[in-house]
Amino acid sequence: MDYTKYRLKKAEEISEILSGISRISVLWCRKCYKEFKEDSEPECGQLKAMLEGSGTEITVCQPVDFLCNNHLTGKILEQMQGDEPVGVISCGLGIQFVAGACKGKRIIALADSVPQSGNATSIVGYHGIALGPEKCAACGQCYLEITGGICPVVDCAKSLLNGPCGGASSDGKCEVNKELPCAWVQIYERLKKQERPLSSRVEIRNYNIFKIDEKIKQEKLNRNERAEGYYGGVHPQEMKDGTESIPLDVFPSPEKIIVFLSQHTGLPAKPVVKAGDNVRVGQKLGESAGLVSAPVHSGVSGKVIAIEERMHPVSRTLQPAVIIENDRKDTVDSSVKPVPNPDSLSREELLGILRDKGLVGMGGAMFPTSVKLCPPKPVDTLIINGCECEPYLNADNRLMIEHAEEILKGARIAQRLLCAQKVIFAVEDNKKEAAESVDRLKDNYPEVEIVSPKTKYPQGAEKMLIKKLLNRNVPEGGLPFDVGAVVLNVSTLYSIYRAVYEGMPLIERAVTVAGESAIKPGNYIIKIGTPFSDILKYCFNGKSADMLKQGCELKMGGPMMGIVQFDMESAVIKGTTGLLLLEKPVVEASEENECIKCGRCVDVCPMELHPHYYAYYGKRGEWGKAAEYRVKSCIECASCQYICSSKIDLLSFIKKAKKHVNNKN
Amino acid sequence: MNLEEKLKSGKFVITSEIGPPKGTNIAPHIEEAEHLRGKADAFNVTDIQSSVMRLGSLATCRLLLEKGLEPVFQMTCRDRNRLALQSDLLSAAVFGIRNVLVLTGDHTVLGDHPQAKPVFDLDAVSLLKVASGLMEGKDMVGNELDGKPEFFLGAVVSPGYEPQELQLIKMEKKIEAGAKFFQTQAVYDLAAFEKFMKTASKFGVPILGGIVLLKSAGMAKFMNENVAGVNVPDRYIKMMAAADKKERANVSIGIAAELIKGMKDLCPGIHIMPLGWEKHVPAVLEASGF
Amino acid sequence: MLITKIKDRQEVLETLKDKNPFVFKCFGCREVSFPEAEIDNLLQEYRDCVKGIARIDYLCREEFTGRYLKAFAGEISSAKSILVFSCGVGVQVVSKLLEGKIVLPGCDTHYLNGFQGVTAQNADCEQCGQCWLNLTGGICPLTACSKSLLNGPCGGTKDGKCEVNPEMDCGWALIYERLKSIGRMDSLKKSAVNVRDYNLIIKGATK
């Protein structure tokens, strides 16, 4: 079905409306709720043909995706210069929005809305987020119970509620429209199948069921919720109550650790140990290979078994790793020494220490911290990221509850290195205990402002957080320092504290392990390099093997942006925020599914992109065209995939389009 | 002379109003109209006023006619679609009813059957046009009528409505659609009314000033809060508040008389809406010098 | 956007107690109002009466719902009835797919301005098929006016608000202001008498 909501007005009407108008610019809506099978729609061309030789010139014919999307269309309107009238080809929603937004300009409706209900008695009928024939009149007093699931309001031409009129033909067709069956005959047949009689109650409709003030309130609430903090974003079920009260616990030391030489953005570390070497806790295993690189260290004492390739949990390709057999003595290396007087050190010395201790961003991106704290542009604000916006995860949450002081101490160092005037500690409002824990220390850290923004995924993404807290827009292709800000994750700040005040390099981190069938879910402090199989055994016992066989997924990270793991001998890295064993959904995302242009992906993309084009061009293998829709700006938050009504595997298309862009460069 | 002729003659016209009961007991209301025979020139009969279900205007108008009293058939657009409206206009004509006052009508939610389906298939402007068309012998879709009606069409205007320009624009549309006379919403401010009439009278169509008898200070305050276009000045509210129960009617009559006397020079007539105080209308007219 | 409110508690309770239903809980319209917490509390209270619960998004998507019916085939076949918490579209789809089963709605459907799938709007469109927006400077008289008047306001405007509810702006007051601001009062003054054609809804509807 094609639920296009508008139809170009007839030629006579258009020529009457436009008579005397010499120039117009035209906005036309690319339509919604029809299978996304072609890239363009004919109305603009039809209009041009109508106006040929008429005396009205079309200055520009601008297509707009989902014209009624106020935020995005508003941006297009801002760009439009000229004061000639604007013709709008869209349904009534789009025209009204443009008219309201372009005060002072004449807005001309060039299209009529298309009636949806087909029922002059019940004049409106709403389809679902599907292209099926069923419609709902939103009457607020559902009668489907007594009609076996056939709506008498929309399907009966007279919207009768107590049985048929006498008008149906002998073959059960409606007197109003002979193509349609009599709804009450259908209802009767359906109820017979269910061995139920027609209801004996007398039904009378109540037309006053919607209180206007309630409706207005609901709409305001919805719009405010959608626009909170930044454009787009979604509110998935948080699923945090499984582990939010479980304090941090040390995960049992593993038999061996697998320490990847690449656990950071940039060049992999160069190994400085070899097979047979004895190593101690905190000892360097690999050295930085360049400016944007980081060393890796051992979290256990024992013997290096080998340096060989293992399955990397991010790239899912084989990459070199140092395999160490744990002697369980926990002998600490001599290099693990607290810095005696950090305040007396120069910036360069401090940065050197952070670099040397292998610190990287622990929110997932793993960017070398020492490079991040030395930005090429001046920075006025340090943002402490305690959002942890992914569902299930509580590692950062527990860290804030139990180690707020250390985080703040680490933040002080970071602030000093950045020469930032302001420090904002952001804790999403679903973590009250964490916010309170930080708040208790605020007298000792008066430079820190604690903010609890309303929870909305993906608020923890740098660009969204900066928009929400500072109302600054990181430019396309730019980085936070372009607008004077740096964002650091609380785990990263904690590791800065440990590096400076304990001398301990990054060898372990807090990880949330969870999933519906976990027997020991929790927030564990796990040594970097601990194999996933150890964790599955401990937290899921024997169940995990069966679950994986049944197609459950082991995700490293959160359910939205987490990376699916296929090799259980892969291991925890510096960016492992969580390990989740999740049930397979009944309906999985697939590249095969068809887009129906419901517009929800565009509605929720926090980077203001048009994800449905990635699917459209992706399916056709036109990766170049997909890339034209700013795929480079995508942060892969998966909000689009989460909300996609067709369950399209949008992330898969996005990743392929990005690869195409990278290969070209 | 009928209402139209009286207006043409320049006589100061007085119309009153009947609100039919919720039920069939219409006799007392016809009685009260009797008391004004010779004093009121015509009697409006309201159409499910305030969206409270009552006996219909059509039947009541017919009963008035049978008594030799001249009715004004009020027709709202709230309850009937264009078929029923045209049909009821023809019925009115067949009953000998000539004066038709067309109005949009209060919304159903304001009345005692808030669950009812509001119709508003036509509005005052389109209904006037349709009625004019019937008079020319054609129904709304152009079919020839077998026997055409004759009406004296009227409409309503609200001098206190803000923004006034918008009300005047609609008034012009009503005139273009066939309105030949107007009755206004209740007036309490003669100065404002004069200002309104300066523009409105230019349209050349007679406008009867509306008078509503105040029953209490509470009613005045209620109208100020809830009834669009009605502004009872403080002075009158204080007067009503100061009067004790027995005196209230007299004070009310006094206020009405003051307003009517003030209107004599501003408009060609008045329309009194007693709202249940039909028995006081003779006194009002006497106090106003009629 | 279709939003739902849980049905009168009495009705739903009767279904839960007498009809041992299998429950479909649709949260598909996401990011709009869906009384999930209320429904969950109710189902928890009456968990002994319920054969099973399927939490599904986009229940109105037939292909997806079909897969859920397969996945829960056992529970569904043994249940006396199916209780569906979703908008009317979802209930109709489930009813269509399970023609022989008693399918009952657990919610009443309401509506937010702005159609399905695209965010709630300030304005609404009544799908009339004969757009009036050129006459009114871009404010829909059918949806902005409680009485859907086409030729100007009624007498009920008070302080720019509709007689039906003081929270609601008078649509024609808004239209008047808009036309003034764009210098198009001629549209209001000169237009012909406007009347709606309800036959367009039958003739012109999406089939």
Tab-separated table of C-alpha atoms in Angstrom, chain C:
chain	number	residue	atom	x	y	z
C	1	MET	CA	1.227	9.046	16.328
C	2	LEU	CA	-1.206	6.664	17.864
C	3	ILE	CA	-1.038	6.680	21.631
C	4	THR	CA	-2.912	4.384	23.885
C	5	LYS	CA	-4.460	4.463	27.297
C	6	ILE	CA	-5.175	1.299	29.195
C	7	LYS	CA	-8.884	0.471	29.010
C	8	ASP	CA	-11.249	0.905	31.888
C	9	ARG	CA	-9.717	-1.210	34.623
C	10	GLN	CA	-12.899	-3.221	35.155
C	11	GLU	CA	-13.004	-4.375	31.537
C	12	VAL	CA	-9.380	-5.458	31.473
C	13	LEU	CA	-9.623	-7.208	34.828
C	14	GLU	CA	-12.599	-9.234	33.650
C	15	THR	CA	-10.589	-10.389	30.681
C	16	LEU	CA	-7.630	-11.290	32.818
C	17	LYS	CA	-9.650	-13.198	35.378
C	18	ASP	CA	-12.152	-15.038	33.200
C	19	LYS	CA	-10.422	-15.507	29.925
C	20	ASN	CA	-6.918	-16.749	30.802
C	21	PRO	CA	-5.370	-14.798	28.010
C	22	PHE	CA	-2.074	-14.818	26.261
C	23	VAL	CA	-0.874	-11.235	26.262
C	24	PHE	CA	0.673	-9.203	23.479
C	25	LYS	CA	2.241	-5.997	24.693
C	26	CYS	CA	3.177	-3.644	21.879
C	27	PHE	CA	5.640	-0.886	22.559
C	28	GLY	CA	6.208	-0.198	18.910
C	29	CYS	CA	5.276	3.418	18.457
C	30	ARG	CA	8.171	4.186	20.827
C	31	GLU	CA	9.061	7.676	21.934
C	32	VAL	CA	5.359	8.446	22.335
C	33	SER	CA	3.055	7.659	25.193
C	34	PHE	CA	2.501	3.978	25.930
C	35	PRO	CA	1.318	2.962	29.383
C	36	GLU	CA	3.868	0.160	29.734
C	37	ALA	CA	4.505	0.601	33.450
C	38	GLU	CA	0.776	0.539	34.192
C	39	ILE	CA	0.313	-2.552	32.067
C	40	ASP	CA	3.265	-4.309	33.660
C	41	ASN	CA	1.909	-3.646	37.145
C	42	LEU	CA	-1.445	-5.039	36.154
C	43	LEU	CA	0.073	-8.137	34.575
C	44	GLN	CA	2.276	-8.703	37.588
C	45	GLU	CA	-0.744	-8.536	39.880
C	46	TYR	CA	-2.622	-11.068	37.769
C	47	ARG	CA	0.322	-13.132	36.623
C	48	ASP	CA	-1.389	-16.372	37.607
C	49	CYS	CA	-4.153	-15.680	35.135
C	50	VAL	CA	-1.892	-15.033	32.185
C	51	LYS	CA	-0.749	-17.809	29.860
C	52	GLY	CA	2.256	-15.855	28.639
C	53	ILE	CA	3.407	-12.396	27.638
C	54	ALA	CA	5.063	-11.350	24.400
C	55	ARG	CA	6.628	-7.907	24.329
C	56	ILE	CA	6.681	-6.906	20.714
C	57	ASP	CA	7.337	-3.786	18.789
C	58	TYR	CA	5.424	-2.753	15.704
C	59	LEU	CA	2.622	-5.229	16.227
C	60	CYS	CA	0.987	-3.651	13.179
C	61	ARG	CA	3.709	-5.137	10.935
C	62	GLU	CA	2.066	-8.337	9.829
C	63	GLU	CA	5.235	-10.180	8.867
C	64	PHE	CA	6.843	-9.572	12.227
C	65	THR	CA	3.731	-10.416	14.188
C	66	GLY	CA	3.467	-13.648	12.250
C	67	ARG	CA	6.890	-14.664	13.524
C	68	TYR	CA	5.857	-13.963	17.081
C	69	LEU	CA	2.757	-16.068	16.603
C	70	LYS	CA	4.998	-18.901	15.514
C	71	ALA	CA	7.415	-18.422	18.383
C	72	PHE	CA	4.600	-18.497	20.933
C	73	ALA	CA	2.384	-20.971	19.110
C	74	GLY	CA	2.081	-23.361	22.029
C	75	GLU	CA	0.965	-20.789	24.586
C	76	ILE	CA	-1.380	-19.172	22.112
C	77	SER	CA	-3.142	-22.341	21.184
C	78	SER	CA	-3.771	-23.269	24.805
C	79	ALA	CA	-4.976	-19.787	25.769
C	80	LYS	CA	-8.713	-19.098	25.860
C	81	SER	CA	-8.208	-15.623	24.472
C	82	ILE	CA	-5.586	-13.145	23.377
C	83	LEU	CA	-5.327	-9.828	25.199
C	84	VAL	CA	-3.598	-7.178	23.123
C	85	PHE	CA	-2.227	-3.968	24.588
C	86	SER	CA	-1.748	-1.848	21.513
C	87	CYS	CA	-3.520	0.637	19.329
C	88	GLY	CA	-6.504	-0.447	17.263
C	89	VAL	CA	-4.331	-1.256	14.263
C	90	GLY	CA	-2.324	-3.830	16.173
C	91	VAL	CA	-5.452	-5.470	17.576
C	92	GLN	CA	-6.959	-5.728	14.093
C	93	VAL	CA	-3.802	-7.311	12.705
C	94	VAL	CA	-3.658	-9.936	15.438
C	95	SER	CA	-7.368	-10.618	14.985
C	96	LYS	CA	-6.850	-11.089	11.279
C	97	LEU	CA	-4.002	-13.525	11.804
C	98	LEU	CA	-5.824	-15.481	14.502
C	99	GLU	CA	-9.316	-15.467	13.082
C	100	GLY	CA	-10.581	-18.324	15.196
C	101	LYS	CA	-9.321	-16.893	18.465
C	102	ILE	CA	-11.030	-14.374	20.702
C	103	VAL	CA	-8.818	-11.297	20.510
C	104	LEU	CA	-9.528	-8.491	22.954
C	105	PRO	CA	-8.169	-4.959	23.090
C	106	GLY	CA	-6.558	-3.911	26.361
C	107	CYS	CA	-6.255	-0.262	25.392
C	108	ASP	CA	-8.227	2.574	23.887
C	109	THR	CA	-6.503	4.468	21.139
C	110	HIS	CA	-5.982	8.191	21.202
C	111	TYR	CA	-4.042	10.369	18.875
C	112	LEU	CA	-1.327	13.015	18.855
C	113	ASN	CA	-1.220	15.597	16.114
C	114	GLY	CA	1.045	14.684	13.295
C	115	PHE	CA	0.268	11.266	11.801
C	116	GLN	CA	2.106	8.103	12.625
C	117	GLY	CA	5.842	7.797	12.540
C	118	VAL	CA	6.752	11.435	12.378
C	119	THR	CA	7.111	13.413	15.609
C	120	ALA	CA	4.187	15.042	17.344
C	121	GLN	CA	3.408	18.350	15.707
C	122	ASN	CA	1.939	21.655	16.719
C	123	ALA	CA	-0.518	21.447	13.865
C	124	ASP	CA	-2.768	18.698	12.590
C	125	CYS	CA	-4.191	17.650	9.253
C	126	GLU	CA	-7.675	16.211	8.948
C	127	GLN	CA	-7.029	14.525	5.614
C	128	CYS	CA	-9.940	16.406	3.993
C	129	GLY	CA	-8.696	16.199	0.422
C	130	GLN	CA	-9.409	19.870	-0.378
C	131	CYS	CA	-6.734	21.899	1.310
C	132	TRP	CA	-7.958	25.255	2.664
C	133	LEU	CA	-4.549	26.517	3.713
C	134	ASN	CA	-4.256	29.082	0.932
C	135	LEU	CA	-7.289	30.935	2.220
C	136	THR	CA	-6.140	30.950	5.809
C	137	GLY	CA	-2.475	31.807	5.490
C	138	GLY	CA	-1.396	28.316	6.447
C	139	ILE	CA	-3.491	27.520	9.523
C	140	CYS	CA	-5.969	24.705	9.056
C	141	PRO	CA	-9.505	25.849	9.883
C	142	LEU	CA	-10.734	22.266	10.242
C	143	THR	CA	-8.293	21.315	12.945
C	144	ALA	CA	-7.540	24.645	14.572
C	145	CYS	CA	-11.252	25.472	14.992
C	146	SER	CA	-13.283	23.185	17.282
C	147	LYS	CA	-16.263	23.515	14.998
C	148	SER	CA	-14.189	23.259	11.813
C	149	LEU	CA	-15.759	26.464	10.534
C	150	LEU	CA	-14.735	27.613	7.091
C	151	ASN	CA	-16.081	31.138	6.879
C	152	GLY	CA	-14.842	32.915	9.933
C	153	PRO	CA	-15.251	32.585	13.674
C	154	CYS	CA	-18.354	31.925	15.693
C	155	GLY	CA	-19.210	34.322	18.509
C	156	GLY	CA	-17.648	32.188	21.185
C	157	THR	CA	-14.069	33.492	21.182
C	158	LYS	CA	-12.999	34.829	24.544
C	159	ASP	CA	-9.582	36.475	24.922
C	160	GLY	CA	-8.524	34.687	21.808
C	161	LYS	CA	-9.477	31.311	23.253
C	162	CYS	CA	-12.072	28.795	22.108
C	163	GLU	CA	-15.361	28.485	23.979
C	164	VAL	CA	-14.780	24.743	24.228
C	165	ASN	CA	-11.633	25.003	26.328
C	166	PRO	CA	-9.732	28.023	27.584
C	167	GLU	CA	-6.466	26.213	26.896
C	168	MET	CA	-7.232	26.124	23.221
C	169	ASP	CA	-6.642	29.081	20.936
C	170	CYS	CA	-9.507	30.191	18.743
C	171	GLY	CA	-8.472	28.910	15.331
C	172	TRP	CA	-9.976	31.858	13.525
C	173	ALA	CA	-8.303	34.358	15.813
C	174	LEU	CA	-5.015	32.712	14.838
C	175	ILE	CA	-5.952	32.793	11.174
C	176	TYR	CA	-6.869	36.456	11.423
C	177	GLU	CA	-3.529	37.338	13.021
C	178	ARG	CA	-1.641	35.303	10.447
C	179	LEU	CA	-3.410	36.875	7.481
C	180	LYS	CA	-2.796	40.322	8.906
C	181	SER	CA	0.886	39.609	9.422
C	182	ILE	CA	1.409	38.482	5.844
C	183	GLY	CA	-0.784	41.183	4.340
C	184	ARG	CA	-3.403	38.791	2.989
C	185	MET	CA	-6.578	40.087	4.578
C	186	ASP	CA	-8.011	40.173	1.081
C	187	SER	CA	-8.196	36.400	1.273
C	188	LEU	CA	-10.524	36.606	4.246
C	189	LYS	CA	-12.614	39.461	2.951
C	190	LYS	CA	-13.088	38.379	-0.608
C	191	SER	CA	-13.348	34.623	-0.493
C	192	ALA	CA	-16.429	32.836	-1.725
C	193	VAL	CA	-18.638	30.992	0.722
C	194	ASN	CA	-16.736	27.830	1.632
C	195	VAL	CA	-18.420	24.501	2.108
C	196	ARG	CA	-16.815	21.124	2.584
C	197	ASP	CA	-17.223	18.161	0.248
C	198	TYR	CA	-17.374	15.017	2.370
C	199	ASN	CA	-17.688	12.873	-0.713
C	200	LEU	CA	-13.991	13.430	-1.374
C	201	ILE	CA	-13.210	11.205	1.540
C	202	ILE	CA	-14.918	8.258	-0.060
C	203	LYS	CA	-13.831	8.976	-3.600
C	204	GLY	CA	-10.358	10.231	-2.931
C	205	ALA	CA	-9.107	7.960	-0.182
C	206	THR	CA	-6.038	5.780	-0.277
C	207	LYS	CA	-7.178	2.335	-1.261
